[in-house]
mmCIF file of C-alpha atoms in Angstrom:
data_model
loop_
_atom_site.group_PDB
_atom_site.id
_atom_site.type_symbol
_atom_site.label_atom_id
_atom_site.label_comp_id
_atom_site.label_asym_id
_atom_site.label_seq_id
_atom_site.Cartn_x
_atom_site.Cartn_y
_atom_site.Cartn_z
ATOM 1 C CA UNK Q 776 29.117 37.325 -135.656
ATOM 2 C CA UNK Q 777 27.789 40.512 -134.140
ATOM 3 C CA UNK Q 778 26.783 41.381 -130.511
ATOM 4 C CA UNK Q 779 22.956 41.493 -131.534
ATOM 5 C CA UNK Q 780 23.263 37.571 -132.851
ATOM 6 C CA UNK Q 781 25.500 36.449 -129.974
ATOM 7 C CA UNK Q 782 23.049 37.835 -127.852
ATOM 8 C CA UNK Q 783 20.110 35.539 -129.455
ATOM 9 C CA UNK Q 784 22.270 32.013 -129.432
ATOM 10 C CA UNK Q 785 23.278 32.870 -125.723
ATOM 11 C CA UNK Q 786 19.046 33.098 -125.096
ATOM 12 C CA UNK Q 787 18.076 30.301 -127.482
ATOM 13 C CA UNK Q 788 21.027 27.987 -126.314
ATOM 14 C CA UNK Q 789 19.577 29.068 -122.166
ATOM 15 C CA UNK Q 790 15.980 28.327 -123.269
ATOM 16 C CA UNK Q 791 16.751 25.091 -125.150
ATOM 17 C CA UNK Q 792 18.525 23.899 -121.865
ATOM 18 C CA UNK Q 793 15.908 25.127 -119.024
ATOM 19 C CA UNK Q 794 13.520 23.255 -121.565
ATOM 20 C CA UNK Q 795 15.915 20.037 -121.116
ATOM 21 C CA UNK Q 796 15.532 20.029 -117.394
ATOM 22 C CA UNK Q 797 13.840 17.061 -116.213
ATOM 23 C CA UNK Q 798 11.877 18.648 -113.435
ATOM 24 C CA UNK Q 799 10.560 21.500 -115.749
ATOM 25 C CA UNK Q 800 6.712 20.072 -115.926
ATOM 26 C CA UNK Q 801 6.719 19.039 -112.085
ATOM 27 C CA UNK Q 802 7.846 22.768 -111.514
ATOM 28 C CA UNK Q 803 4.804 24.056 -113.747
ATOM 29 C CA UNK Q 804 2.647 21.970 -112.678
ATOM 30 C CA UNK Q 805 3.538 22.623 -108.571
ATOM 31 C CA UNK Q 806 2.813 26.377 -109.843
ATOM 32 C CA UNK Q 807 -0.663 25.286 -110.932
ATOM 33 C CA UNK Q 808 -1.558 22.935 -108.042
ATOM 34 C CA UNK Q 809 -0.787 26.434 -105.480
ATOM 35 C CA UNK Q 810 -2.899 28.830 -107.690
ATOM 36 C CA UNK Q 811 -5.756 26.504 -107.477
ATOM 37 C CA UNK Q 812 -5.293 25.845 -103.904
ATOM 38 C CA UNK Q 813 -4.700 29.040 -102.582
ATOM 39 C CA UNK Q 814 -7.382 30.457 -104.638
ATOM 40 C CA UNK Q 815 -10.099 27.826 -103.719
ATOM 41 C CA UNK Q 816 -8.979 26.935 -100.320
ATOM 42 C CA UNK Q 817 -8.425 30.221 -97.799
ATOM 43 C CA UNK Q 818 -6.850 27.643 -94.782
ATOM 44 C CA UNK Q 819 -4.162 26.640 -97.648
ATOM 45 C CA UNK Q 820 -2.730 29.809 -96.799
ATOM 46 C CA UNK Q 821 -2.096 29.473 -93.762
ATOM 47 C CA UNK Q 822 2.238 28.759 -92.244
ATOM 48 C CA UNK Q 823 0.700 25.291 -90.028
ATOM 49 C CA UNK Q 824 -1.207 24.193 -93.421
ATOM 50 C CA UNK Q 825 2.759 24.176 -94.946
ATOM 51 C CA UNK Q 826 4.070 22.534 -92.281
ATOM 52 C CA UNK Q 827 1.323 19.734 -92.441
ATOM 53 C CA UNK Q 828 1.872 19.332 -96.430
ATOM 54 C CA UNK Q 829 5.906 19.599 -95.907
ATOM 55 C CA UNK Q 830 5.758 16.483 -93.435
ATOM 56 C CA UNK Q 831 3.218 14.261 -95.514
ATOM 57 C CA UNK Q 832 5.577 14.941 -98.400
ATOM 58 C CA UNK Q 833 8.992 14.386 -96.569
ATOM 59 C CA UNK Q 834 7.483 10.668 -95.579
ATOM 60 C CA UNK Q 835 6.976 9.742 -99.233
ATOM 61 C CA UNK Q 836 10.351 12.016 -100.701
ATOM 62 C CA UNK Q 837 12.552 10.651 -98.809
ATOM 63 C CA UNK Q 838 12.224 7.146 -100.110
ATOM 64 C CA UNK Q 839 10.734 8.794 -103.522
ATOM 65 C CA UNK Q 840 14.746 10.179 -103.611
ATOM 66 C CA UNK Q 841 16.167 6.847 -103.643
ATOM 67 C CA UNK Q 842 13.273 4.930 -106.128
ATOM 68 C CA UNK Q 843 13.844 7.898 -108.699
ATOM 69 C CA UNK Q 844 17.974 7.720 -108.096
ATOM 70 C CA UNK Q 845 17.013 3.655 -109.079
ATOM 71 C CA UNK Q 846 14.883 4.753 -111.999
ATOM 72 C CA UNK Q 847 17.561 7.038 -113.706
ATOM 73 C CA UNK Q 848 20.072 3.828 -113.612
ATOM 74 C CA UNK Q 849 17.165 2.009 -115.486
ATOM 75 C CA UNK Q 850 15.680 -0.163 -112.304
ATOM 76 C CA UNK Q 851 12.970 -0.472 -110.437
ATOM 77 C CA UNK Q 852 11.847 -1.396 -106.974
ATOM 78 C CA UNK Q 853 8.061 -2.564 -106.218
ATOM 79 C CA UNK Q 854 9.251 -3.591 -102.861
ATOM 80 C CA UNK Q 855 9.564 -0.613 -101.256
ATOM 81 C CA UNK Q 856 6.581 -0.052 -99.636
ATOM 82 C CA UNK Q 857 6.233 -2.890 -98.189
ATOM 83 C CA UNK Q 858 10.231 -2.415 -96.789
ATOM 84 C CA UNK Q 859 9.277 0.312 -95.027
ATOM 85 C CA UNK Q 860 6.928 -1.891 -93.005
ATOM 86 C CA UNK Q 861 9.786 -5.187 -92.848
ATOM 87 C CA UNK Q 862 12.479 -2.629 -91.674
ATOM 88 C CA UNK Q 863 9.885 -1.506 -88.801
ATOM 89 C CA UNK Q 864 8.576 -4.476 -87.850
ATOM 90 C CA UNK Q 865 12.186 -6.200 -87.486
ATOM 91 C CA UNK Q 866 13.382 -2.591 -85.169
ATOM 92 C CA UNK Q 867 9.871 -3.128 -82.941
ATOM 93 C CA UNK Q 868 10.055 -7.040 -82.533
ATOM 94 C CA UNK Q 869 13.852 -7.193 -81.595
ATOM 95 C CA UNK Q 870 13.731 -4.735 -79.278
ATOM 96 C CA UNK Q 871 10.904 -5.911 -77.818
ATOM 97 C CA UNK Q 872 10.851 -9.524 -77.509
ATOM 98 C CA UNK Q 873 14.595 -9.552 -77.417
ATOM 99 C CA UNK Q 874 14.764 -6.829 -74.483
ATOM 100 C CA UNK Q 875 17.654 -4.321 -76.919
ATOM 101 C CA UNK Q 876 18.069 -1.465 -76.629
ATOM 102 C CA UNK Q 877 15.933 1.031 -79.264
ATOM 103 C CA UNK Q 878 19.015 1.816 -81.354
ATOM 104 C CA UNK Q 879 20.191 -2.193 -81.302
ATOM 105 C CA UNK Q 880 16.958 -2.812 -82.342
ATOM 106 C CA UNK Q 881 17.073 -0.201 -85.515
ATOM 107 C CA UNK Q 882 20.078 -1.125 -86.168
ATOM 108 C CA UNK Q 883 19.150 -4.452 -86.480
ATOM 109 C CA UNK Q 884 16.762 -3.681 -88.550
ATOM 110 C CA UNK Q 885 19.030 -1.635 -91.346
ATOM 111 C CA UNK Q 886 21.444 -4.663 -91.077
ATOM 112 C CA UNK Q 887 18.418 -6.601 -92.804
ATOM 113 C CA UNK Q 888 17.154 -3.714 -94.980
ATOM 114 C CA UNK Q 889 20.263 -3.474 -96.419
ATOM 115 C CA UNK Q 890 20.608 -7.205 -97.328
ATOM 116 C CA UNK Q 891 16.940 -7.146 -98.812
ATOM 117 C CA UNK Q 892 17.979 -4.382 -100.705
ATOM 118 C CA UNK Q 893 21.783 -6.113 -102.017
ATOM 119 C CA UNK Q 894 20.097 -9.491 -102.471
ATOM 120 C CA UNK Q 895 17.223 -7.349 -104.969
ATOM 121 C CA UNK Q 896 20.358 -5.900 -106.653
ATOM 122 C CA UNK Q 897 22.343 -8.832 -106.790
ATOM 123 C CA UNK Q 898 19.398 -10.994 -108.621
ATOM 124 C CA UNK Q 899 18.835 -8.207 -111.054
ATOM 125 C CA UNK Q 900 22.230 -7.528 -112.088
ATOM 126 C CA UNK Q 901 23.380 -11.204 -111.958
ATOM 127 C CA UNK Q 902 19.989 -13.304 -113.376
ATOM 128 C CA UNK Q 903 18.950 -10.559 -116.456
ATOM 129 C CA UNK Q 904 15.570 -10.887 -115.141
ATOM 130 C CA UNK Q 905 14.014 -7.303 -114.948
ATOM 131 C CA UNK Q 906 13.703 -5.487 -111.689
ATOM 132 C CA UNK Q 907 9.924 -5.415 -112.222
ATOM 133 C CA UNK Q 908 9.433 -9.174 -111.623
ATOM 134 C CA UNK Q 909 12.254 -9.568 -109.289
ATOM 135 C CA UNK Q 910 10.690 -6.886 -106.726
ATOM 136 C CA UNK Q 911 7.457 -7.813 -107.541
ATOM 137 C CA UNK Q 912 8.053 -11.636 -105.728
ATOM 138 C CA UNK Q 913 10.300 -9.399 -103.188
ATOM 139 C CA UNK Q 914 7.003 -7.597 -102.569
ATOM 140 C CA UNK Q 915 5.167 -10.403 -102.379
ATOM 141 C CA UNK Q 916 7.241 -12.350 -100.138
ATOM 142 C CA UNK Q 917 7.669 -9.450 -98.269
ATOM 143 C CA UNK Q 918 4.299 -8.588 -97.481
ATOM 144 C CA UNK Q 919 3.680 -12.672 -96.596
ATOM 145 C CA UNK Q 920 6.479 -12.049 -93.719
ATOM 146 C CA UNK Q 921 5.479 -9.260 -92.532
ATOM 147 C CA UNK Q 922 1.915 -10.415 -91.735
ATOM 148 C CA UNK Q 923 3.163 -14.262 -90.995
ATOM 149 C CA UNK Q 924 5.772 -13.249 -88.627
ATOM 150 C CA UNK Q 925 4.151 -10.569 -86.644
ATOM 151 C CA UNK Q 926 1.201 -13.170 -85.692
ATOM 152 C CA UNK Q 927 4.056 -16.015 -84.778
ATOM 153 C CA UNK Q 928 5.806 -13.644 -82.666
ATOM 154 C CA UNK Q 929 2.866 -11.395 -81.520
ATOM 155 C CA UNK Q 930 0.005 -13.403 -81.539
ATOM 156 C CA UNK Q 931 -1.886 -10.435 -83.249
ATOM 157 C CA UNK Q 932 -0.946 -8.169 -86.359
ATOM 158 C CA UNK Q 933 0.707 -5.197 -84.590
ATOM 159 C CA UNK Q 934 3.728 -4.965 -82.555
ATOM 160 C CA UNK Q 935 3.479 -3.671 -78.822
ATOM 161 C CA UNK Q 936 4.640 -0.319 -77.814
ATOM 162 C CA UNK Q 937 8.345 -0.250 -77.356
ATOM 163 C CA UNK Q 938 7.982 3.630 -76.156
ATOM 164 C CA UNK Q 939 9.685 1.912 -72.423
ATOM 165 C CA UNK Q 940 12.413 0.495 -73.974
ATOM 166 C CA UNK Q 941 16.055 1.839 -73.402
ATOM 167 C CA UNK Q 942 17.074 4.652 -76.185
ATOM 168 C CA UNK Q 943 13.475 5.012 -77.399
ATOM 169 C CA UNK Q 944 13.548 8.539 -76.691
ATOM 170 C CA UNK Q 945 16.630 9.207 -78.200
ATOM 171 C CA UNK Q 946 15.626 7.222 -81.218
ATOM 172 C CA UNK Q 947 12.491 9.529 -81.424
ATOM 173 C CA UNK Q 948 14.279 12.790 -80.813
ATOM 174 C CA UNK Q 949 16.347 11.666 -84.053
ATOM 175 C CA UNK Q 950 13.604 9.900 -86.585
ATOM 176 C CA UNK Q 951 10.160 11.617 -85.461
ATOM 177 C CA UNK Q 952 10.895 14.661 -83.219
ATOM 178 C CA UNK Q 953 9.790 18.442 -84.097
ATOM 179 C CA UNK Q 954 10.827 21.904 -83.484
ATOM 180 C CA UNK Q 955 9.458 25.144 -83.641
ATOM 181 C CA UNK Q 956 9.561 27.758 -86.348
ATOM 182 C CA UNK Q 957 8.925 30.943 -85.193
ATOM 183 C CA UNK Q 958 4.684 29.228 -84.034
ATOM 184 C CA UNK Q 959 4.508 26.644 -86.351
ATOM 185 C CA UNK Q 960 5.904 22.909 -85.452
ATOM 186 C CA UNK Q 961 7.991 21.848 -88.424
ATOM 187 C CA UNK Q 962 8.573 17.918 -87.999
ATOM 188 C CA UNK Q 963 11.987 16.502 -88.398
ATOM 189 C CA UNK Q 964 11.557 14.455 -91.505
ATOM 190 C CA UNK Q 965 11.539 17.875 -93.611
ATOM 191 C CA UNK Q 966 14.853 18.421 -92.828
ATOM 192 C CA UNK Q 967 16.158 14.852 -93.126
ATOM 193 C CA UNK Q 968 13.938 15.158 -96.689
ATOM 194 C CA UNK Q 969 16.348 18.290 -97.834
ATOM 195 C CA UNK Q 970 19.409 16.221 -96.497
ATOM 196 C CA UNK Q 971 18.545 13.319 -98.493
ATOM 197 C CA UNK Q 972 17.561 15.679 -101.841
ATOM 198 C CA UNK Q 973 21.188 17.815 -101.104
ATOM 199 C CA UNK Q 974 22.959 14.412 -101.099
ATOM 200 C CA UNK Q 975 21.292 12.769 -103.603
ATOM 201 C CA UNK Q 976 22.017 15.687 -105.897
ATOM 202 C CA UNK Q 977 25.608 15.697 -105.185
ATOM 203 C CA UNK Q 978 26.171 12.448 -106.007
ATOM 204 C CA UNK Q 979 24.339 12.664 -109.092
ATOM 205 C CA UNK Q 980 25.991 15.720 -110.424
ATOM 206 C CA UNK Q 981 29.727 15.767 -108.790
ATOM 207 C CA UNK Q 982 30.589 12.352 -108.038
ATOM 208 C CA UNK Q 983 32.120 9.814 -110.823
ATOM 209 C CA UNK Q 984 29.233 7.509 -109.281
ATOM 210 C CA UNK Q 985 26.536 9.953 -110.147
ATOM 211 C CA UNK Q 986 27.981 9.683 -113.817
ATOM 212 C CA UNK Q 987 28.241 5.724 -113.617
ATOM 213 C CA UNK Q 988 24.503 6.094 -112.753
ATOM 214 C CA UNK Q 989 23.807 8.397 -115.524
ATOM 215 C CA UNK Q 990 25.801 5.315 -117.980
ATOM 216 C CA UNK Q 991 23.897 2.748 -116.763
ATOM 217 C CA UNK Q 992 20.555 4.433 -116.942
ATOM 218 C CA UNK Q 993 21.557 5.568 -120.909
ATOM 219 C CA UNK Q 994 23.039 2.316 -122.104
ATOM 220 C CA UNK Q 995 24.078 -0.461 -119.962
ATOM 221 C CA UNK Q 996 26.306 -2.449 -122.502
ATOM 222 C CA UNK Q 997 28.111 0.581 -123.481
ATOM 223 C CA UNK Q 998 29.001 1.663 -119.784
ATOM 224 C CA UNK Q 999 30.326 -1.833 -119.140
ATOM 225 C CA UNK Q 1000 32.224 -1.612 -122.204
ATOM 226 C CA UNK Q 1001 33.622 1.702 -121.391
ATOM 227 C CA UNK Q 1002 34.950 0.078 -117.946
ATOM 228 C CA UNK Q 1003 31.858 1.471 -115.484
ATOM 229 C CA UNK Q 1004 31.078 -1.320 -113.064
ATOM 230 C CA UNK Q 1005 27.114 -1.682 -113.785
ATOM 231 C CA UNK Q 1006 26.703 -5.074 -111.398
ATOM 232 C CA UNK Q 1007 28.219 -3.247 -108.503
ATOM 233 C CA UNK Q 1008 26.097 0.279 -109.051
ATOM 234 C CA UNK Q 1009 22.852 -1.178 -109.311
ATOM 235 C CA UNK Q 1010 23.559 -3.200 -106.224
ATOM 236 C CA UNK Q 1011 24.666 0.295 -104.417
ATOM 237 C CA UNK Q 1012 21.195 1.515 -105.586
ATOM 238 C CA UNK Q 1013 18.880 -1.127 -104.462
ATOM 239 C CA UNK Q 1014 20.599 -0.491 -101.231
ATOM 240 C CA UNK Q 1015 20.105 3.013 -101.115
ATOM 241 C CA UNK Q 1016 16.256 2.214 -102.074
ATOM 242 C CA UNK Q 1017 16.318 0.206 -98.892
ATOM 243 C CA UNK Q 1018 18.010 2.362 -96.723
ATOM 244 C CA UNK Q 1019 15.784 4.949 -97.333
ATOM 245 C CA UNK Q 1020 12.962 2.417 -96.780
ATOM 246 C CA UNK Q 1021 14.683 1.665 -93.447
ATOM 247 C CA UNK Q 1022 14.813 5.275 -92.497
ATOM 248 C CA UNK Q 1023 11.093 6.054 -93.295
ATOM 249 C CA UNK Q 1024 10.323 2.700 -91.046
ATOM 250 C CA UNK Q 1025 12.210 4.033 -87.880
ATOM 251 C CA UNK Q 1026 10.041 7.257 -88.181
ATOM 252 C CA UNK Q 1027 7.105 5.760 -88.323
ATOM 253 C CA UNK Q 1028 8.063 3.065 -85.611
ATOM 254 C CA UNK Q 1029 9.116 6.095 -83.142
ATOM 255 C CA UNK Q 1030 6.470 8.117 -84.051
ATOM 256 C CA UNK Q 1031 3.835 6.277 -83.268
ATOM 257 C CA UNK Q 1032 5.976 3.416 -81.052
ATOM 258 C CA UNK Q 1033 3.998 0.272 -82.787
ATOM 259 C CA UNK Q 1034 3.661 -1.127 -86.058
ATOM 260 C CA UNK Q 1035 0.443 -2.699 -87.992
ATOM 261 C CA UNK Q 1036 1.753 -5.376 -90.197
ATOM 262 C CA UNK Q 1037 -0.656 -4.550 -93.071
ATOM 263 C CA UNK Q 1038 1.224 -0.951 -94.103
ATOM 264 C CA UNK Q 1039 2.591 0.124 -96.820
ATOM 265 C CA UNK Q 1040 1.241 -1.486 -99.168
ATOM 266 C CA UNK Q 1041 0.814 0.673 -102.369
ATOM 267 C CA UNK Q 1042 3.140 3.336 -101.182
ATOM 268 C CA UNK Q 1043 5.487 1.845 -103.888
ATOM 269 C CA UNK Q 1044 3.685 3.374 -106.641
ATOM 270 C CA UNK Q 1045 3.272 6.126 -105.231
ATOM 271 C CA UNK Q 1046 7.325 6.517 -104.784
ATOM 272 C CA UNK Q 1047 7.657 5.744 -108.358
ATOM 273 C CA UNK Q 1048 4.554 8.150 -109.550
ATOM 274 C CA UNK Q 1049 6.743 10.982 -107.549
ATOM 275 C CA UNK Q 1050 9.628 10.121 -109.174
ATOM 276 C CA UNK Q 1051 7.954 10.170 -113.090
ATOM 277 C CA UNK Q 1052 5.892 13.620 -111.886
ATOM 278 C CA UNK Q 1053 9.219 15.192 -111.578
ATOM 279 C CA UNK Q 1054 11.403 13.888 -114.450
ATOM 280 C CA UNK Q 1055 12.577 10.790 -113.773
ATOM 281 C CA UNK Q 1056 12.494 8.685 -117.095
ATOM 282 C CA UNK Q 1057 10.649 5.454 -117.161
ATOM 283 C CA UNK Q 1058 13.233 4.206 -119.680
ATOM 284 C CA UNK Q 1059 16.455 5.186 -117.972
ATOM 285 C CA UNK Q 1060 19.115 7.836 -117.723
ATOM 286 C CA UNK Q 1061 17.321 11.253 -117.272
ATOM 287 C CA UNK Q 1062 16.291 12.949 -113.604
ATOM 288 C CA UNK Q 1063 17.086 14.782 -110.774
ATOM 289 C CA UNK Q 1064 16.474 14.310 -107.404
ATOM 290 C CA UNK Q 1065 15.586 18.157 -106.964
ATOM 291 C CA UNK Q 1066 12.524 16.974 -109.790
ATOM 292 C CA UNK Q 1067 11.882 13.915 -107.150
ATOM 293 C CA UNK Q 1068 11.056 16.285 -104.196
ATOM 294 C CA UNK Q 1069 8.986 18.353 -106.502
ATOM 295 C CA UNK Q 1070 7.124 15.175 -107.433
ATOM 296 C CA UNK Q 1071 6.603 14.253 -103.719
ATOM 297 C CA UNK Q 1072 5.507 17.779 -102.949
ATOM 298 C CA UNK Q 1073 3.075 17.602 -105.573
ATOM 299 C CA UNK Q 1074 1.423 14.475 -103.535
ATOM 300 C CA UNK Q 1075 1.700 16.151 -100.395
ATOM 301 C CA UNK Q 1076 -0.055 19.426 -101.623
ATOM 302 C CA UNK Q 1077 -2.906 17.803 -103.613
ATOM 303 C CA UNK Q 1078 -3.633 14.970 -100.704
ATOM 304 C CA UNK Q 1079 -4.106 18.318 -98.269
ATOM 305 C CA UNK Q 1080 -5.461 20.901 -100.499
ATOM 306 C CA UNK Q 1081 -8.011 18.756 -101.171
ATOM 307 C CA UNK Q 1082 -8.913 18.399 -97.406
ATOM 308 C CA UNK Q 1083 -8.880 21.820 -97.304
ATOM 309 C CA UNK Q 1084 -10.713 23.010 -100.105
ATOM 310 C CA UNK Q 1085 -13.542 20.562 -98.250
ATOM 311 C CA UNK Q 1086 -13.837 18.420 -101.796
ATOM 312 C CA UNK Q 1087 -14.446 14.735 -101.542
ATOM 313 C CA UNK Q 1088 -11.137 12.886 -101.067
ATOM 314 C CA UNK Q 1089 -12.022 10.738 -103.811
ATOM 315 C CA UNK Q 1090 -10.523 13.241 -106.125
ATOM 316 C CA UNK Q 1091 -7.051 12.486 -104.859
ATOM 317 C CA UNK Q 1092 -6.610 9.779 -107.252
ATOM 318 C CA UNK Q 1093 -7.846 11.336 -109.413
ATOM 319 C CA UNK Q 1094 -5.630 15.042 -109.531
ATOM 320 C CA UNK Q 1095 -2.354 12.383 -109.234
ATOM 321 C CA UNK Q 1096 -3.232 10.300 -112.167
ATOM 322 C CA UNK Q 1097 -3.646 13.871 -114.006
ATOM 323 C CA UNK Q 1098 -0.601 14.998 -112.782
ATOM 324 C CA UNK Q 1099 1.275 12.163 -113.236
ATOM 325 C CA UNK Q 1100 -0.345 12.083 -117.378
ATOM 326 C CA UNK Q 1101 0.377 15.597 -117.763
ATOM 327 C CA UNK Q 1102 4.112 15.394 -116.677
ATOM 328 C CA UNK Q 1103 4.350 12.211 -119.163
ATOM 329 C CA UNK Q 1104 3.211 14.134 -121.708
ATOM 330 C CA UNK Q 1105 5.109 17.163 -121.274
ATOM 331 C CA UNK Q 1106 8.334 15.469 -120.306
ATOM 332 C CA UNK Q 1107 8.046 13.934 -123.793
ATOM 333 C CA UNK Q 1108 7.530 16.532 -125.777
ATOM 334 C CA UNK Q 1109 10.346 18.483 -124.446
ATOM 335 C CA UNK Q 1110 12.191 15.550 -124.848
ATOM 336 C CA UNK Q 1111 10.971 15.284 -128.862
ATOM 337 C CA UNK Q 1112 11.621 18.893 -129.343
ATOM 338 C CA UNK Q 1113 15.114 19.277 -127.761
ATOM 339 C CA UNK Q 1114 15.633 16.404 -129.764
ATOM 340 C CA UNK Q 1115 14.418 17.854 -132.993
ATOM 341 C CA UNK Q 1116 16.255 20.942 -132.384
#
């Protein structure tokens, strides 16, 4: 073969895979979302208008992470927004009305996360029953504590302000502090956001448990067949779906010291729209978690550009439920034509 074709399968084998990469239509369509913004909205520009569109999209990416690691072993969670909420509620009421300390009481509350999160997994993996209807009653339940219990404990439907407990500061300086950035005030949940994306990664790509995930996701009888242990991952995952649920409740709990029992409710589909935006398949066994944060920072940049462009926020649902059909669409044909290839 000569030097001339070499050189044409090296480009056609590089484009075929960029055009295999999950988070390919997130990435074009992030690229689309800034033209518009920056060209209709002058404050856009602006270094404190990043920092305000990084934080609202570290809140939803860092449990978006976790749902779209779930949704590439085939699963999915419709409890998670309301977790957020259960794991904040549990960290404000015991340290409160049990006089903890701040970090007792979070870590309190990730003891119970976490079994929320194993029992989800266990029922799944054990019953056969999809994870659709098994987190759907989670949800539901879920939500019916969070309310119930608060007014029991409370007598109202928000927790009171732990900010004078022991630890609180500490606890804040860890889940909701900021820093500075040469003038702009970068909040910490960015960085725990690229921690969480970094790890996630890792494990996906360079762990044998990122490639049991991968098996499960792709064909569940054939991983179990080929010795992968697909009851113990997808318990492992439901867990990691609630401890990122946990981690997103002890920012908000420290950030703004109490808790309304009514949140959350909807973020899940939001999670999981992130999470499809930026490659994650529906069906199982495709994604990155790189695609995830894309997806997350598509929310974040439309729910602010639109603020700043002065449009009515009704269009919000509107640009995600385009964004979210347009990376369906594309992520399918890709799919089709890497297939046909």
């Amino acid at each position: 073969m000569s030097e001339a074709a070499d050189d044409r399968l090296r480009r056609r084998t590089g484009l075929a895979a960029l055009i295999r990469r999950p988070e390919l239509a997130s990435l074009l369509g992030l690229v689309l979302l800034i033209f518009l913004f920056v060209t209709v909205a002058p404050a856009f520009r602006s270094f404190e208008a990043v920092a305000t569109i990084l934080y609202a999209s570290s809140t939803l990416g860092i449990v978006a992470v976790a749902v779209g690691v779930l949704m590439i072993g085939e699963e999915f969670d419709l409890s998670s927004g309301v977790a957020v909420t259960t794991a904040a509620l549990a960290a404000s009421m015991l340290s409160y009305n049990l006089h903890l300390n701040a970090w007792a009481g979070a870590l309190s509350a990730l003891v119970i996360s976490l079994a929320i999160g194993a029992l989800n997994g266990v029922l799944v993996a054990r019953t056969g029953i999809p994870s659709f209807l098994i987190t759907l009653a989670a949800f539901l339940m879920l939500q019916g504590l969070n309310l119930a219990v608060t007014k029991l404990v409370t007598g109202q439907v928000a927790t009171p302000s732990i900010a004078n407990m022991e630890g609180f500061e500490s606890a804040r300086a860890v889940f909701a502090s900021s820093f500075t950035l040469g003038s702009v005030s970068i909040r910490i949940t960015v960085v725990w956001w690229l921690l969480f994306v970094a790890a996630a990664s890792f494990v996906l790509f360079k762990t044998t448990f990122g490639n049991w995930i991968f098996a499960v996701g792709g064909n569940k009888e054939a991983a179990r067949a080929s010795g992968v242990p697909v009851t113990r991952v997808k318990i492992i995952l439901f867990m990691f779906v609630a401890f990122a649920a946990w981690f997103v409740g002890m920012h908000t709990l420290f950030a703004f010291d109490s808790i309304q029992a009514g949140q959350g409710v909807g973020n899940e589909f939001l999670y999981i729209i992130a999470a499809v935006i930026g490659g994650c398949s529906m069906n199982g066994g495709r994604g990155t978690a790189v695609g995830t944060a894309i997806g997350a920072l598509i929310f974040g940049m439309t729910n602010q550009g639109i603020v700043y462009a002065g449009w009515n926020p009704d269009w919000f649902k509107f640009f995600l439920g385009a964004m979210l059909l347009f990376a369906v669409l594309t992520n399918t044909a890709f799919a089709t034509y890497t297939k046909n290839r």
